[in-house]
mmCIF file with all atom_site columns, C-alpha atoms in Angstrom:
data_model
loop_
_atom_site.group_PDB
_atom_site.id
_atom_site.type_symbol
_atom_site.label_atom_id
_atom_site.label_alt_id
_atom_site.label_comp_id
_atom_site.label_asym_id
_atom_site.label_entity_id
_atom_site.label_seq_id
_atom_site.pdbx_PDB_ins_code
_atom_site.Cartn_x
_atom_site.Cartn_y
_atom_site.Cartn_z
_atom_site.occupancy
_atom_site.B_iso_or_equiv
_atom_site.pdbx_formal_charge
_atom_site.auth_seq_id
_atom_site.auth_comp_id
_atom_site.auth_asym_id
_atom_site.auth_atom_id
_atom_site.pdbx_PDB_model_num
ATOM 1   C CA . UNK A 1 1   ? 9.407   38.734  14.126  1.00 0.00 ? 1   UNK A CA 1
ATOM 2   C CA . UNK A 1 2   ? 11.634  36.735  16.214  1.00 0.00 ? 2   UNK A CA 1
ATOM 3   C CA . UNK A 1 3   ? 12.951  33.504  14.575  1.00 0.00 ? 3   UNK A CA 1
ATOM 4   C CA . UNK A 1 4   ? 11.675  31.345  16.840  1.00 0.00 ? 4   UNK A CA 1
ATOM 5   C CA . UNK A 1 5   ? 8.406   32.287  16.498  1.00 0.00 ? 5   UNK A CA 1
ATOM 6   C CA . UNK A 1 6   ? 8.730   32.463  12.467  1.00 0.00 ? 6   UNK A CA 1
ATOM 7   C CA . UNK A 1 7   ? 9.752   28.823  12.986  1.00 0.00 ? 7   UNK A CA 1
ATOM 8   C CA . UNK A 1 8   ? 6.748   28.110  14.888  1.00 0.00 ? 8   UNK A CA 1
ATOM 9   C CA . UNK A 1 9   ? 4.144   29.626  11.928  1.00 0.00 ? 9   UNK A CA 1
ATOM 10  C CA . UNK A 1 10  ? 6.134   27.737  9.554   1.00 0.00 ? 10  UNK A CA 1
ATOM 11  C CA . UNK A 1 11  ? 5.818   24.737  11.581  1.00 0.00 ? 11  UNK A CA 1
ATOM 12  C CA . UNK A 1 12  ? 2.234   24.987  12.268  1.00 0.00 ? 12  UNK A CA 1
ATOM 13  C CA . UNK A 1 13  ? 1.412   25.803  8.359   1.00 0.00 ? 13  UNK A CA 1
ATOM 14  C CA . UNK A 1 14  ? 3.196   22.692  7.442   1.00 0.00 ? 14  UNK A CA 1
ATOM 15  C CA . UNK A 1 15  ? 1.373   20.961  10.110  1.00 0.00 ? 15  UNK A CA 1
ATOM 16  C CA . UNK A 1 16  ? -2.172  21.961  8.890   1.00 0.00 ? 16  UNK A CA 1
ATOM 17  C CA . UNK A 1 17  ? -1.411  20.803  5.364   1.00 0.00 ? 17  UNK A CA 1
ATOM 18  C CA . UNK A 1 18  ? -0.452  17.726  6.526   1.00 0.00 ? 18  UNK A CA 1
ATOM 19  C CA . UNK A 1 19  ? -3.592  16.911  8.616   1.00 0.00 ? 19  UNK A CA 1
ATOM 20  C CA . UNK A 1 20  ? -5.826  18.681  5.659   1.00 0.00 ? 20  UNK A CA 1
ATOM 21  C CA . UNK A 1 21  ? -3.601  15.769  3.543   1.00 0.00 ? 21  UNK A CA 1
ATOM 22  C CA . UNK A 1 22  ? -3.802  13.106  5.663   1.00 0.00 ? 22  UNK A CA 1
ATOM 23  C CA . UNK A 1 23  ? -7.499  13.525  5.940   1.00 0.00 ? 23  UNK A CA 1
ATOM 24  C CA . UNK A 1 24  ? -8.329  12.974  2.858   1.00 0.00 ? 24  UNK A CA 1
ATOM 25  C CA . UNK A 1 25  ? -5.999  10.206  2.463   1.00 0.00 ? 25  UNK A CA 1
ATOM 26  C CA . UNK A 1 26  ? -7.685  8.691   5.315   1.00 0.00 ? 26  UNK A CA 1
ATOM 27  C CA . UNK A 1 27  ? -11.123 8.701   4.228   1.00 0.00 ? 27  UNK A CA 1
ATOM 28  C CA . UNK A 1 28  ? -10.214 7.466   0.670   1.00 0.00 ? 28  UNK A CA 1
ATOM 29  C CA . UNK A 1 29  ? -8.443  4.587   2.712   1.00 0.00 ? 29  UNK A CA 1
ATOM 30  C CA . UNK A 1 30  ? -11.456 4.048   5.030   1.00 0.00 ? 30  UNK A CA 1
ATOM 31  C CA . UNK A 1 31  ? -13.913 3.433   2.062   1.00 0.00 ? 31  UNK A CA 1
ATOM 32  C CA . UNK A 1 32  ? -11.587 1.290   0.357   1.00 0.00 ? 32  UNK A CA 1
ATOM 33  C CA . UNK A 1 33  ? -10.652 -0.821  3.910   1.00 0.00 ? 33  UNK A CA 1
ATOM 34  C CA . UNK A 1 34  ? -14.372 -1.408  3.575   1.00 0.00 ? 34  UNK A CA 1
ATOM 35  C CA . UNK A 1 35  ? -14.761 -2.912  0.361   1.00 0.00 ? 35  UNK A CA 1
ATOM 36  C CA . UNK A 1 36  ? -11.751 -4.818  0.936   1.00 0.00 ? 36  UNK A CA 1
ATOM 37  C CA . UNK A 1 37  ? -13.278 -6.108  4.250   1.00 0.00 ? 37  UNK A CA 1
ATOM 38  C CA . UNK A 1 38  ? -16.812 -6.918  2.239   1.00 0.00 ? 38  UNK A CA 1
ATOM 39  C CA . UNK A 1 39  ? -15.018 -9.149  -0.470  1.00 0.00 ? 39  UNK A CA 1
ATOM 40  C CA . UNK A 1 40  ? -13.271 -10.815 2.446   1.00 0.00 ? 40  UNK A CA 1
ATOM 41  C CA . UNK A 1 41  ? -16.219 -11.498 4.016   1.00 0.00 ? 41  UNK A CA 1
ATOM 42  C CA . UNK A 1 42  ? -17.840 -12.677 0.687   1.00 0.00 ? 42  UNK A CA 1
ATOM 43  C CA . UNK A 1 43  ? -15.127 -15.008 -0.322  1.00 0.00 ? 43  UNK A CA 1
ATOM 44  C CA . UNK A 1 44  ? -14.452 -12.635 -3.244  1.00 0.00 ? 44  UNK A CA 1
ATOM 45  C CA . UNK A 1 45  ? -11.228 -11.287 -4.789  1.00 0.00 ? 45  UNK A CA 1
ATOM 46  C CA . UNK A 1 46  ? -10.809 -8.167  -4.480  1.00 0.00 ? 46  UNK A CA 1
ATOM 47  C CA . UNK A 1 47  ? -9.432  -6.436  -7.745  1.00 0.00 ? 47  UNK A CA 1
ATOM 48  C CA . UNK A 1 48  ? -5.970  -5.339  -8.128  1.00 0.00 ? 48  UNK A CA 1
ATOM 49  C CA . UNK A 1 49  ? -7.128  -2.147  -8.434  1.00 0.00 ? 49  UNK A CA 1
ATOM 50  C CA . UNK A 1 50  ? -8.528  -1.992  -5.238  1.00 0.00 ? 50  UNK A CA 1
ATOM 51  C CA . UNK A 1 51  ? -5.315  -3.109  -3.760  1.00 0.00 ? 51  UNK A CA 1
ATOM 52  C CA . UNK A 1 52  ? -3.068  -1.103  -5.327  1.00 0.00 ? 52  UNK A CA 1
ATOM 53  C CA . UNK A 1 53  ? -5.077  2.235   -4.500  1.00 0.00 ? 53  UNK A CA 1
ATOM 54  C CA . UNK A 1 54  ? -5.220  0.930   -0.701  1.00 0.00 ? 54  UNK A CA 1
ATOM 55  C CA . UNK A 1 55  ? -1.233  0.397   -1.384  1.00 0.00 ? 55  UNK A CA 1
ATOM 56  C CA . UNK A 1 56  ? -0.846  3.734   -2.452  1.00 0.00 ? 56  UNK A CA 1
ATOM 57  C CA . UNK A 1 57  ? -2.534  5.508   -0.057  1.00 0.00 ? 57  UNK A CA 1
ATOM 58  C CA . UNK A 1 58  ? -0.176  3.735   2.674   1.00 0.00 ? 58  UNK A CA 1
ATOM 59  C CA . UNK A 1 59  ? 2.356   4.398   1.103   1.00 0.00 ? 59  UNK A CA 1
ATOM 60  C CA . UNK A 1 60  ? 1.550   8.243   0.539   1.00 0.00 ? 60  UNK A CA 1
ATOM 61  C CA . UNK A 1 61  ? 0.691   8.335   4.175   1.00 0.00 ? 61  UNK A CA 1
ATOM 62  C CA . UNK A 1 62  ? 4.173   6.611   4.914   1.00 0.00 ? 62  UNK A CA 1
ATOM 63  C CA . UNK A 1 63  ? 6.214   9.134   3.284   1.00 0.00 ? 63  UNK A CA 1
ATOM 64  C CA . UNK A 1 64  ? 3.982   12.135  4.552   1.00 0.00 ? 64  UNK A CA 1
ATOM 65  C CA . UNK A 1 65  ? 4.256   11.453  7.866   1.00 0.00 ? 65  UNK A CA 1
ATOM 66  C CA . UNK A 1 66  ? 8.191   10.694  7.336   1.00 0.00 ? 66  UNK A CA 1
ATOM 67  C CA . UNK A 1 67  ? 8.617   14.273  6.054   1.00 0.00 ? 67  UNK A CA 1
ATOM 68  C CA . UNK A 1 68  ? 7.387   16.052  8.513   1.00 0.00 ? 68  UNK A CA 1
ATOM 69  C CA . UNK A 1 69  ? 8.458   13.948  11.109  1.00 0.00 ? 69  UNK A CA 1
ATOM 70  C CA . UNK A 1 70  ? 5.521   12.111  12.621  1.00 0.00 ? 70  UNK A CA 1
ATOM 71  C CA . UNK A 1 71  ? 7.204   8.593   13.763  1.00 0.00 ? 71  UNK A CA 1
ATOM 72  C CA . UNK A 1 72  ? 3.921   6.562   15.245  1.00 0.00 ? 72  UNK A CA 1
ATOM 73  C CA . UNK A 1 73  ? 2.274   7.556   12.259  1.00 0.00 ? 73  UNK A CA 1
ATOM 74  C CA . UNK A 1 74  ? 4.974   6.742   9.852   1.00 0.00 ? 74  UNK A CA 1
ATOM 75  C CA . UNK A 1 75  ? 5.481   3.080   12.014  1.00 0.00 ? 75  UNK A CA 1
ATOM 76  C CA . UNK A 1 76  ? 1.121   2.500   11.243  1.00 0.00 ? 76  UNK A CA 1
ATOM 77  C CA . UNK A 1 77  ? 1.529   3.273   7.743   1.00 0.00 ? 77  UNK A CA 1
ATOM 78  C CA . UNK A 1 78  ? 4.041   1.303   7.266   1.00 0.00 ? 78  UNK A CA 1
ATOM 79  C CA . UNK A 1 79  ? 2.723   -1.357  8.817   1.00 0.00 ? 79  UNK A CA 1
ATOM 80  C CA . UNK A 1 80  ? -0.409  -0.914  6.461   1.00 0.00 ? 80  UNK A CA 1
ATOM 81  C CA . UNK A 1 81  ? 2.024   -0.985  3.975   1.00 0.00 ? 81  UNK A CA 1
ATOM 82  C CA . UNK A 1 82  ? 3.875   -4.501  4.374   1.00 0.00 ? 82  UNK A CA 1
ATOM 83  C CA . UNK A 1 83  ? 0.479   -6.096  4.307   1.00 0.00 ? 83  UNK A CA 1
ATOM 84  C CA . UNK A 1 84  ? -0.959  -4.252  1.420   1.00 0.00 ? 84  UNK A CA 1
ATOM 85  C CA . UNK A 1 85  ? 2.428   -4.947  -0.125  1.00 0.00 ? 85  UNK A CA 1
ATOM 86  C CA . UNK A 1 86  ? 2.338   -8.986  0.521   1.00 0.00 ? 86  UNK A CA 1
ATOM 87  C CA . UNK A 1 87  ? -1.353  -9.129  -1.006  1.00 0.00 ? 87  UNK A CA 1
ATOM 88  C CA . UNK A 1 88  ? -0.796  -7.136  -4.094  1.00 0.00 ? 88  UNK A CA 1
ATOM 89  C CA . UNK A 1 89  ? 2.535   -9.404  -5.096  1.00 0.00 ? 89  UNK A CA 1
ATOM 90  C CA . UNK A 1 90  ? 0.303   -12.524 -3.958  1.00 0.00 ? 90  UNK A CA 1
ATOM 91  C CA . UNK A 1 91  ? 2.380   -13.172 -1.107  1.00 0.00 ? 91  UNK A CA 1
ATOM 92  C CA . UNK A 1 92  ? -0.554  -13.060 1.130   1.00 0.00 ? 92  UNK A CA 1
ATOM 93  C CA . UNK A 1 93  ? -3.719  -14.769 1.806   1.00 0.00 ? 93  UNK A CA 1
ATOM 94  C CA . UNK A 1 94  ? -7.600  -12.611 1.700   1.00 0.00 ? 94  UNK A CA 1
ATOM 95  C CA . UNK A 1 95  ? -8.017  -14.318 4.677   1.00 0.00 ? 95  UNK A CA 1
ATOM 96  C CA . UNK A 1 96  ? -4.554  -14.097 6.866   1.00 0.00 ? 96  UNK A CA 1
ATOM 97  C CA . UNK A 1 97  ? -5.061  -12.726 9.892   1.00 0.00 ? 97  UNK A CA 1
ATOM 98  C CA . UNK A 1 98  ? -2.567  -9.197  8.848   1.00 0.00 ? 98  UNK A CA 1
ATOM 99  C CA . UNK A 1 99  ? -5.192  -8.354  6.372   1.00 0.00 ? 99  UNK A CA 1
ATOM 100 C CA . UNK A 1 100 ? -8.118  -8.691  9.266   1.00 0.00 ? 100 UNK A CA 1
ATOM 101 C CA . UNK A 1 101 ? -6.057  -6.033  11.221  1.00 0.00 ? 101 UNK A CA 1
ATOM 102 C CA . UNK A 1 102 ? -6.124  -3.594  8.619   1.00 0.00 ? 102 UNK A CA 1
ATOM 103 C CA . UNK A 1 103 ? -9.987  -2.657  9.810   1.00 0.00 ? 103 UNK A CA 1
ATOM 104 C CA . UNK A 1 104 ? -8.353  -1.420  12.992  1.00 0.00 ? 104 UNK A CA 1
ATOM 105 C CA . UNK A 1 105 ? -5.871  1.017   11.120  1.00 0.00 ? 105 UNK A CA 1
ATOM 106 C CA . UNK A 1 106 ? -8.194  3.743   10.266  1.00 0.00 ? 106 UNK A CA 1
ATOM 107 C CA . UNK A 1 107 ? -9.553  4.352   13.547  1.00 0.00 ? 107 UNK A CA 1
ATOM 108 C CA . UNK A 1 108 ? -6.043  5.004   14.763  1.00 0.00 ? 108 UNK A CA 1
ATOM 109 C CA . UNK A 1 109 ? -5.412  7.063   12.314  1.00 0.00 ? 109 UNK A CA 1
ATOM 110 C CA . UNK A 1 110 ? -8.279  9.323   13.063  1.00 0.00 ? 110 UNK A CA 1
ATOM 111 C CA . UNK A 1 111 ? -7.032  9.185   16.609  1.00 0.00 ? 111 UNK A CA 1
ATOM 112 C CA . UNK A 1 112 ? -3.091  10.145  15.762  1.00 0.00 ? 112 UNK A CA 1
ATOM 113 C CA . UNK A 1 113 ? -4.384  13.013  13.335  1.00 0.00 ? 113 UNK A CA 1
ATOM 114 C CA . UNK A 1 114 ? -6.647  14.728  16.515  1.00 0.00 ? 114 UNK A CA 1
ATOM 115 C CA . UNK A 1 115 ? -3.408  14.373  18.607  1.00 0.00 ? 115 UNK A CA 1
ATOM 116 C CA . UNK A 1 116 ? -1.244  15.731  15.955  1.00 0.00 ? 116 UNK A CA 1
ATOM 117 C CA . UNK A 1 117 ? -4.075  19.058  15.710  1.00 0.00 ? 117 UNK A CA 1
ATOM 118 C CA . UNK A 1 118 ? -4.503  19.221  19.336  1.00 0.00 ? 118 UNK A CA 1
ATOM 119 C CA . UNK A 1 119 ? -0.721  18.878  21.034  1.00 0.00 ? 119 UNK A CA 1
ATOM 120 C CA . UNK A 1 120 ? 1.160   19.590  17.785  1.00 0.00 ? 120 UNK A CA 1
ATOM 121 C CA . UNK A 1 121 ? 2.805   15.967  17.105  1.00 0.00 ? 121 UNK A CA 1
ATOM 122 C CA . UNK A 1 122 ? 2.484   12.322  17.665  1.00 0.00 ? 122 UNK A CA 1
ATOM 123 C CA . UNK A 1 123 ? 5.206   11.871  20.366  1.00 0.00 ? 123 UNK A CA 1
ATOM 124 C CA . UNK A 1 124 ? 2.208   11.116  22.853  1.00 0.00 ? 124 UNK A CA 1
ATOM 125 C CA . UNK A 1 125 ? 0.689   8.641   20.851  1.00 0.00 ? 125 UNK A CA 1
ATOM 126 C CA . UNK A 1 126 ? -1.564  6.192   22.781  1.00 0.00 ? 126 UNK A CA 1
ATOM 127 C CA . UNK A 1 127 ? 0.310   2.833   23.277  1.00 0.00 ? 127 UNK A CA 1
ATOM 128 C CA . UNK A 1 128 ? -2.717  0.893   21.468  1.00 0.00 ? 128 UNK A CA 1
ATOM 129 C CA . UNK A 1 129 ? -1.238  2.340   18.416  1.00 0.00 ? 129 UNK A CA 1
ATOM 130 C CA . UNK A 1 130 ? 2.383   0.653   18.762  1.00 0.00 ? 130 UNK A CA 1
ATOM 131 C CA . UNK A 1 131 ? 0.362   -2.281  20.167  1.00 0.00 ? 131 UNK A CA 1
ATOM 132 C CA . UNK A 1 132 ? -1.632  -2.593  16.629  1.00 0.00 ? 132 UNK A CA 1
ATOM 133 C CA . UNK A 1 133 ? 1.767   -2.030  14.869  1.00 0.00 ? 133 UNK A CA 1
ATOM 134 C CA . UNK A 1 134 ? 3.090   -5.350  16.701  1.00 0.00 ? 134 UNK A CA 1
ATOM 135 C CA . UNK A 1 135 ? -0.114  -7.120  16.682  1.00 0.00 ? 135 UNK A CA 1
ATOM 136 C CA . UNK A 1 136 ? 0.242   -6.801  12.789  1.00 0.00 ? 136 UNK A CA 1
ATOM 137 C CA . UNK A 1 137 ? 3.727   -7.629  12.415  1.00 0.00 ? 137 UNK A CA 1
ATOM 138 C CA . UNK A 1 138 ? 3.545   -10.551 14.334  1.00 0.00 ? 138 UNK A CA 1
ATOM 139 C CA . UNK A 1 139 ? 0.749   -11.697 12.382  1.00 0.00 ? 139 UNK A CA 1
ATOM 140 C CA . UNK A 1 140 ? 3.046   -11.320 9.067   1.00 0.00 ? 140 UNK A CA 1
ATOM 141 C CA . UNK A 1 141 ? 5.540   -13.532 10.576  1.00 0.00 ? 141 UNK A CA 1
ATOM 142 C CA . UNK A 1 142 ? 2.984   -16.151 11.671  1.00 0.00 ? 142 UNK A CA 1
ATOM 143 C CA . UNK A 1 143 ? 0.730   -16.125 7.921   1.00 0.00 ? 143 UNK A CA 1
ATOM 144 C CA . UNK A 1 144 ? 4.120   -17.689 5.791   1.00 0.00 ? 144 UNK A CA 1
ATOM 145 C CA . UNK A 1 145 ? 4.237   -17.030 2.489   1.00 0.00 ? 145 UNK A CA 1
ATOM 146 C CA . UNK A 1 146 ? 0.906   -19.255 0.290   1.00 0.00 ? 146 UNK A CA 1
ATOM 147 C CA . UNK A 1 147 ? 0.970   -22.363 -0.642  1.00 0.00 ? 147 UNK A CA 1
ATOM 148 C CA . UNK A 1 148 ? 3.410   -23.488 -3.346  1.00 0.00 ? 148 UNK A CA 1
ATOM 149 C CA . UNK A 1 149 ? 1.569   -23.718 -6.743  1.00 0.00 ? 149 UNK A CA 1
ATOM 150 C CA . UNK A 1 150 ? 2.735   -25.085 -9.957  1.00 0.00 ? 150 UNK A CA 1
ATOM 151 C CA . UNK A 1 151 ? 4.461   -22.122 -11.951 1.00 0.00 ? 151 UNK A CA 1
ATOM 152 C CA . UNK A 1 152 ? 1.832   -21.119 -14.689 1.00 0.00 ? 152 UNK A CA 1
ATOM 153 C CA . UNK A 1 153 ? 4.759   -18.996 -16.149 1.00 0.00 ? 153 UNK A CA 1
ATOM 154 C CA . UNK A 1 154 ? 6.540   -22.127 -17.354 1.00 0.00 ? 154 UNK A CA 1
ATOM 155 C CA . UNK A 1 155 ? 3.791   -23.169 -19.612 1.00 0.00 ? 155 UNK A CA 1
ATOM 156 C CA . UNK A 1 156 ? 3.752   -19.940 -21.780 1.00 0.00 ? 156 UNK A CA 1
ATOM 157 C CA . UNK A 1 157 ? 6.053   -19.989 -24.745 1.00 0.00 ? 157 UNK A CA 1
ATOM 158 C CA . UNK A 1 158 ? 7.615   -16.717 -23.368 1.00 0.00 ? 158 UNK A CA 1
ATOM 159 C CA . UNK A 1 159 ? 11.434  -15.596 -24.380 1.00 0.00 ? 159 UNK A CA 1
ATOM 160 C CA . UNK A 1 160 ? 13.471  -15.914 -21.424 1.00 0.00 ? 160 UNK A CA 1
ATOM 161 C CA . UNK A 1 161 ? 14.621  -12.103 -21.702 1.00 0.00 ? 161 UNK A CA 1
ATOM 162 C CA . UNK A 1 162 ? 11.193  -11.333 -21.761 1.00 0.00 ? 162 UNK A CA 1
ATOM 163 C CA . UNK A 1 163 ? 10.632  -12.921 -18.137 1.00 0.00 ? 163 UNK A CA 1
ATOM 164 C CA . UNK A 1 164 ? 13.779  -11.513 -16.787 1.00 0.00 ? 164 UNK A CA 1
ATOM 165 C CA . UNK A 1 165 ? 12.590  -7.964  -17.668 1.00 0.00 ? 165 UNK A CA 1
ATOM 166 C CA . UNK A 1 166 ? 9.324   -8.511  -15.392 1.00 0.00 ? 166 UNK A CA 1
ATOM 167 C CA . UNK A 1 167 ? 8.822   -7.175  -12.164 1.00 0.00 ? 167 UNK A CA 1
ATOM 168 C CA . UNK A 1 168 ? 7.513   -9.325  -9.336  1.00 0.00 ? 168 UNK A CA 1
ATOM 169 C CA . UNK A 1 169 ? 4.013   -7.497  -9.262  1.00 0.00 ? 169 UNK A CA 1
ATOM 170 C CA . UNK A 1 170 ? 4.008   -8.095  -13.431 1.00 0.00 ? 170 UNK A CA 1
ATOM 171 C CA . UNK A 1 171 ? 4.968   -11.449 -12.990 1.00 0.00 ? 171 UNK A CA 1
ATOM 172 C CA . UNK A 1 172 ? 2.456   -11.681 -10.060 1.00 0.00 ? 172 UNK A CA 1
ATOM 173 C CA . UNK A 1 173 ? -0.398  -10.785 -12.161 1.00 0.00 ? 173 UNK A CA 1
ATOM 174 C CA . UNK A 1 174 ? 0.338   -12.664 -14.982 1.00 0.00 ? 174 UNK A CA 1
ATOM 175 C CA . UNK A 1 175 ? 0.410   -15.837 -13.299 1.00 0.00 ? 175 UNK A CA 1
ATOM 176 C CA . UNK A 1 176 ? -3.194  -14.438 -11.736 1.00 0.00 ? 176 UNK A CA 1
ATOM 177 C CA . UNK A 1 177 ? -4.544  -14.171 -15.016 1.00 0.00 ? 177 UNK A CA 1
ATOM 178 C CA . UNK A 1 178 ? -3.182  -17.377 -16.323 1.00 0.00 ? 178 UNK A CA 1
ATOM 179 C CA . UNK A 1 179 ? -5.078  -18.663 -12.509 1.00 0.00 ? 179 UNK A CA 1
ATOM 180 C CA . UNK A 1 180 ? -8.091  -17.089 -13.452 1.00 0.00 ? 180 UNK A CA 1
ATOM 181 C CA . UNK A 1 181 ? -8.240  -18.767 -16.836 1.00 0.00 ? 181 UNK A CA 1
ATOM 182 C CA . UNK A 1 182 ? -8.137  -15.578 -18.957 1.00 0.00 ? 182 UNK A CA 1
ATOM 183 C CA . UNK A 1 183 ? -7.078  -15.194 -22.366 1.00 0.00 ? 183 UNK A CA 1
ATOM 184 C CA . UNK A 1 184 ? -3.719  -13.472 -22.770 1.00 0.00 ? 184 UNK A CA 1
ATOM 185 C CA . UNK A 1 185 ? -2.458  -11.968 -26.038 1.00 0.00 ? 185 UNK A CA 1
ATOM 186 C CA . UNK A 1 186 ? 1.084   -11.266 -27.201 1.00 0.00 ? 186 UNK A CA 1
ATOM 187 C CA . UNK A 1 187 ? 1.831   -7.887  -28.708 1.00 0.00 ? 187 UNK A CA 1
ATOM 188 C CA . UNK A 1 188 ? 5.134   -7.157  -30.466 1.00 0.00 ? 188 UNK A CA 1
ATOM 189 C CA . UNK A 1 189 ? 6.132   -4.002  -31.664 1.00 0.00 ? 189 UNK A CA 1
ATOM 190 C CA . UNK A 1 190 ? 9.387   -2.784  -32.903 1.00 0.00 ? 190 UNK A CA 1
ATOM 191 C CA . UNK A 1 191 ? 10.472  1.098   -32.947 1.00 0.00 ? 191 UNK A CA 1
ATOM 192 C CA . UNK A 1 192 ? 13.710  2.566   -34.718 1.00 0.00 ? 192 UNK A CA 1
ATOM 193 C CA . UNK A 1 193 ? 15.808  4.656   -32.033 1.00 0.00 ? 193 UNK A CA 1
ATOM 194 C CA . UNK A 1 194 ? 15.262  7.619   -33.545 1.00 0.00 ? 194 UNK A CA 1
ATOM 195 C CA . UNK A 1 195 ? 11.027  7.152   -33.455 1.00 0.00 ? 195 UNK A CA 1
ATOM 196 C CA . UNK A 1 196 ? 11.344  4.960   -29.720 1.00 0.00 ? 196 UNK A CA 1
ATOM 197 C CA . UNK A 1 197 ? 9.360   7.823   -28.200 1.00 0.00 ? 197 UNK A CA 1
ATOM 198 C CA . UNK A 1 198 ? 6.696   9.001   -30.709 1.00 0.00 ? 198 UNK A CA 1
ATOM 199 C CA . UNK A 1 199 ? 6.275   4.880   -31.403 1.00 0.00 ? 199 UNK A CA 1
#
């Protein structure tokens, strides 16, 4: 078997994986676009769970595409990403017009995964794709980050090294919770070195 043509097979097998991948990524991503868009249209919060799992599966997509290669699917993902991204660390309104966009974004994807199984890759991707892409970054630059609200964090009795060692999504969600009026408890633990693990 000529290189070339083992090259070709390997290509194509790492191809179908990717689609068989992708797929269910996809539909995951479609049902969860969905609920998203119903407690948007509701007025309702959606649950950090919820936006986390749509986070992740943008993400995943991201880097899947990445590896094998697959730019206009990579630049959607990503796309999906930075929204998903500014409403999980509360950087972004329900109701800013990025987050509308995201309803568009599995439809495309549908459409760049039958290119990708029909011609091979996404080099011929239709131009509505890159036009979604900018449509979506543009709105990110337009929505501004939320209105400034009094920092909730201030009125907890927290150690200063224990704030530092948050991240921004942990800090993000505490100040949600504080928002939302729910009762927070502080645990402390202590574990010898030798125990840290098993503790």
């Amino acid at each position: 078997m000529s290189e070339n043509r083992a090259d070709g097979i390997g290509r194509a097998r790492i191809q179908h994986e990717f689609v068989a991948e992708a797929e269910e990524i996809l539909e995951r991503l479609g049902g969860d676009l969905e609920d998203l868009a119903d407690r948007r249209a509701s007025g309702q919060e959606p649950s950090p769970d919820l936006v986390n799992r749509l986070f992740r599966s943008a993400h995943t997509l991201k880097g899947l595409a990445d590896s094998v290669g697959l730019d206009a699917l990579g630049e959607l993902a990503h796309a999906m990403e930075d929204v998903l991204d500014g409403l999980r660390l509360g950087r972004l309104a329900l109701d800013s017009p990025g987050v509308a966009l995201l309803a568009e974004a599995p439809g495309m994807l549908a459409l760049l995964l039958r290119e990708l199984s029909e011609a091979g890759s996404d080099e011929d991707a239709p131009q509505t794709v890159h036009e979604l892409c900018g449509r979506i970054h543009a709105a990110l630059q337009t929505s501004g980050p939320l209105g400034k609200v009094p920092d909730a964090l201030r009125s907890l009795a927290l150690d200063a090294n224990v704030l530092a060692a948050l991240t921004e999504y942990e800090e993000h969600r505490l100040r949600d919770n504080l928002r939302q009026g729910r009762t927070l408890v502080r645990v402390e633990a202590r574990f010898g070195l030798e125990a840290f693990e098993q503790g």
